[in-house]
Amino acid sequence: MMPGMTDEITTREALEVLGLADPSSVSRLVAEGHLTPARKLPGLTGAYLFARADVVALAAARGAA
């Protein structure tokens, strides 16, 4: 991991890694079981955080499809 990079990333960062523009695309990937959040931030509308390695692996798999 590069300095300054954390193991968990936000939905916005996941979008960048996956090459997607619409945040609902990440929600769809979660709902379909293709991506599992590492954790959810507190509150009713708390954001999901994702393990960077999981998002990178999904991006690689989508690129190979």
PDB file of C-alpha atoms in Angstrom:
ATOM      1  CA  MET A   1       0.000   0.000   0.000  1.00  0.00           C
ATOM      2  CA  MET A   2       1.257   3.468  -0.856  1.00  0.00           C
ATOM      3  CA  PRO A   3       1.775   6.046   1.889  1.00  0.00           C
ATOM      4  CA  GLY A   4      -1.414   7.952   2.632  1.00  0.00           C
ATOM      5  CA  MET A   5      -3.634   5.172   1.266  1.00  0.00           C
ATOM      6  CA  THR A   6      -5.919   3.347   3.677  1.00  0.00           C
ATOM      7  CA  ASP A   7      -7.167  -0.194   3.419  1.00  0.00           C
ATOM      8  CA  GLU A   8     -10.801   1.018   3.379  1.00  0.00           C
ATOM      9  CA  ILE A   9     -12.190   3.255   0.671  1.00  0.00           C
ATOM     10  CA  THR A  10     -15.405   5.189   0.158  1.00  0.00           C
ATOM     11  CA  THR A  11     -18.055   4.612  -2.475  1.00  0.00           C
ATOM     12  CA  ARG A  12     -16.633   7.533  -4.473  1.00  0.00           C
ATOM     13  CA  GLU A  13     -13.165   5.956  -4.448  1.00  0.00           C
ATOM     14  CA  ALA A  14     -14.666   2.579  -5.380  1.00  0.00           C
ATOM     15  CA  LEU A  15     -16.363   4.248  -8.352  1.00  0.00           C
ATOM     16  CA  GLU A  16     -12.993   5.557  -9.539  1.00  0.00           C
ATOM     17  CA  VAL A  17     -11.303   2.164  -9.193  1.00  0.00           C
ATOM     18  CA  LEU A  18     -14.166   0.442 -11.014  1.00  0.00           C
ATOM     19  CA  GLY A  19     -14.353   3.089 -13.743  1.00  0.00           C
ATOM     20  CA  LEU A  20     -17.989   3.886 -12.979  1.00  0.00           C
ATOM     21  CA  ALA A  21     -19.724   7.248 -12.655  1.00  0.00           C
ATOM     22  CA  ASP A  22     -23.059   6.580 -10.937  1.00  0.00           C
ATOM     23  CA  PRO A  23     -22.994   5.856  -7.178  1.00  0.00           C
ATOM     24  CA  SER A  24     -26.046   3.621  -7.615  1.00  0.00           C
ATOM     25  CA  SER A  25     -23.786   1.290  -9.621  1.00  0.00           C
ATOM     26  CA  VAL A  26     -21.873   0.441  -6.439  1.00  0.00           C
ATOM     27  CA  SER A  27     -25.151  -0.039  -4.565  1.00  0.00           C
ATOM     28  CA  ARG A  28     -26.257  -2.430  -7.307  1.00  0.00           C
ATOM     29  CA  LEU A  29     -22.993  -4.392  -7.072  1.00  0.00           C
ATOM     30  CA  VAL A  30     -23.548  -4.715  -3.310  1.00  0.00           C
ATOM     31  CA  ALA A  31     -27.206  -5.760  -3.738  1.00  0.00           C
ATOM     32  CA  GLU A  32     -26.223  -8.372  -6.350  1.00  0.00           C
ATOM     33  CA  GLY A  33     -23.531  -9.783  -4.052  1.00  0.00           C
ATOM     34  CA  HIS A  34     -20.585  -8.823  -6.272  1.00  0.00           C
ATOM     35  CA  LEU A  35     -19.109  -6.461  -3.670  1.00  0.00           C
ATOM     36  CA  THR A  36     -19.290  -6.724   0.122  1.00  0.00           C
ATOM     37  CA  PRO A  37     -18.831  -3.626   2.278  1.00  0.00           C
ATOM     38  CA  ALA A  38     -16.062  -3.873   4.876  1.00  0.00           C
ATOM     39  CA  ARG A  39     -18.208  -1.856   7.287  1.00  0.00           C
ATOM     40  CA  LYS A  40     -20.965   0.716   7.530  1.00  0.00           C
ATOM     41  CA  LEU A  41     -20.473   4.052   9.219  1.00  0.00           C
ATOM     42  CA  PRO A  42     -22.850   4.869  12.121  1.00  0.00           C
ATOM     43  CA  GLY A  43     -26.334   6.222  11.583  1.00  0.00           C
ATOM     44  CA  LEU A  44     -29.350   5.305   9.498  1.00  0.00           C
ATOM     45  CA  THR A  45     -27.736   6.638   6.346  1.00  0.00           C
ATOM     46  CA  GLY A  46     -24.155   5.773   7.261  1.00  0.00           C
ATOM     47  CA  ALA A  47     -21.930   5.274   4.248  1.00  0.00           C
ATOM     48  CA  TYR A  48     -20.363   1.959   3.364  1.00  0.00           C
ATOM     49  CA  LEU A  49     -16.615   1.535   3.331  1.00  0.00           C
ATOM     50  CA  PHE A  50     -15.015  -1.116   1.129  1.00  0.00           C
ATOM     51  CA  ALA A  51     -11.757  -3.031   1.389  1.00  0.00           C
ATOM     52  CA  ARG A  52      -9.505  -1.593  -1.323  1.00  0.00           C
ATOM     53  CA  ALA A  53      -8.273  -5.102  -2.253  1.00  0.00           C
ATOM     54  CA  ASP A  54     -11.859  -6.301  -2.844  1.00  0.00           C
ATOM     55  CA  VAL A  55     -12.633  -3.367  -5.132  1.00  0.00           C
ATOM     56  CA  VAL A  56      -9.372  -3.785  -7.066  1.00  0.00           C
ATOM     57  CA  ALA A  57     -10.073  -7.518  -7.482  1.00  0.00           C
ATOM     58  CA  LEU A  58     -13.594  -6.798  -8.747  1.00  0.00           C
ATOM     59  CA  ALA A  59     -12.261  -4.206 -11.181  1.00  0.00           C
ATOM     60  CA  ALA A  60      -9.770  -6.758 -12.506  1.00  0.00           C
ATOM     61  CA  ALA A  61     -12.467  -9.420 -12.851  1.00  0.00           C
ATOM     62  CA  ARG A  62     -14.784  -6.986 -14.662  1.00  0.00           C
ATOM     63  CA  GLY A  63     -11.970  -6.049 -17.017  1.00  0.00           C
ATOM     64  CA  ALA A  64     -11.370  -9.697 -17.841  1.00  0.00           C
ATOM     65  CA  ALA A  65     -15.052 -10.378 -18.529  1.00  0.00           C
TER      66      ALA A  65
END
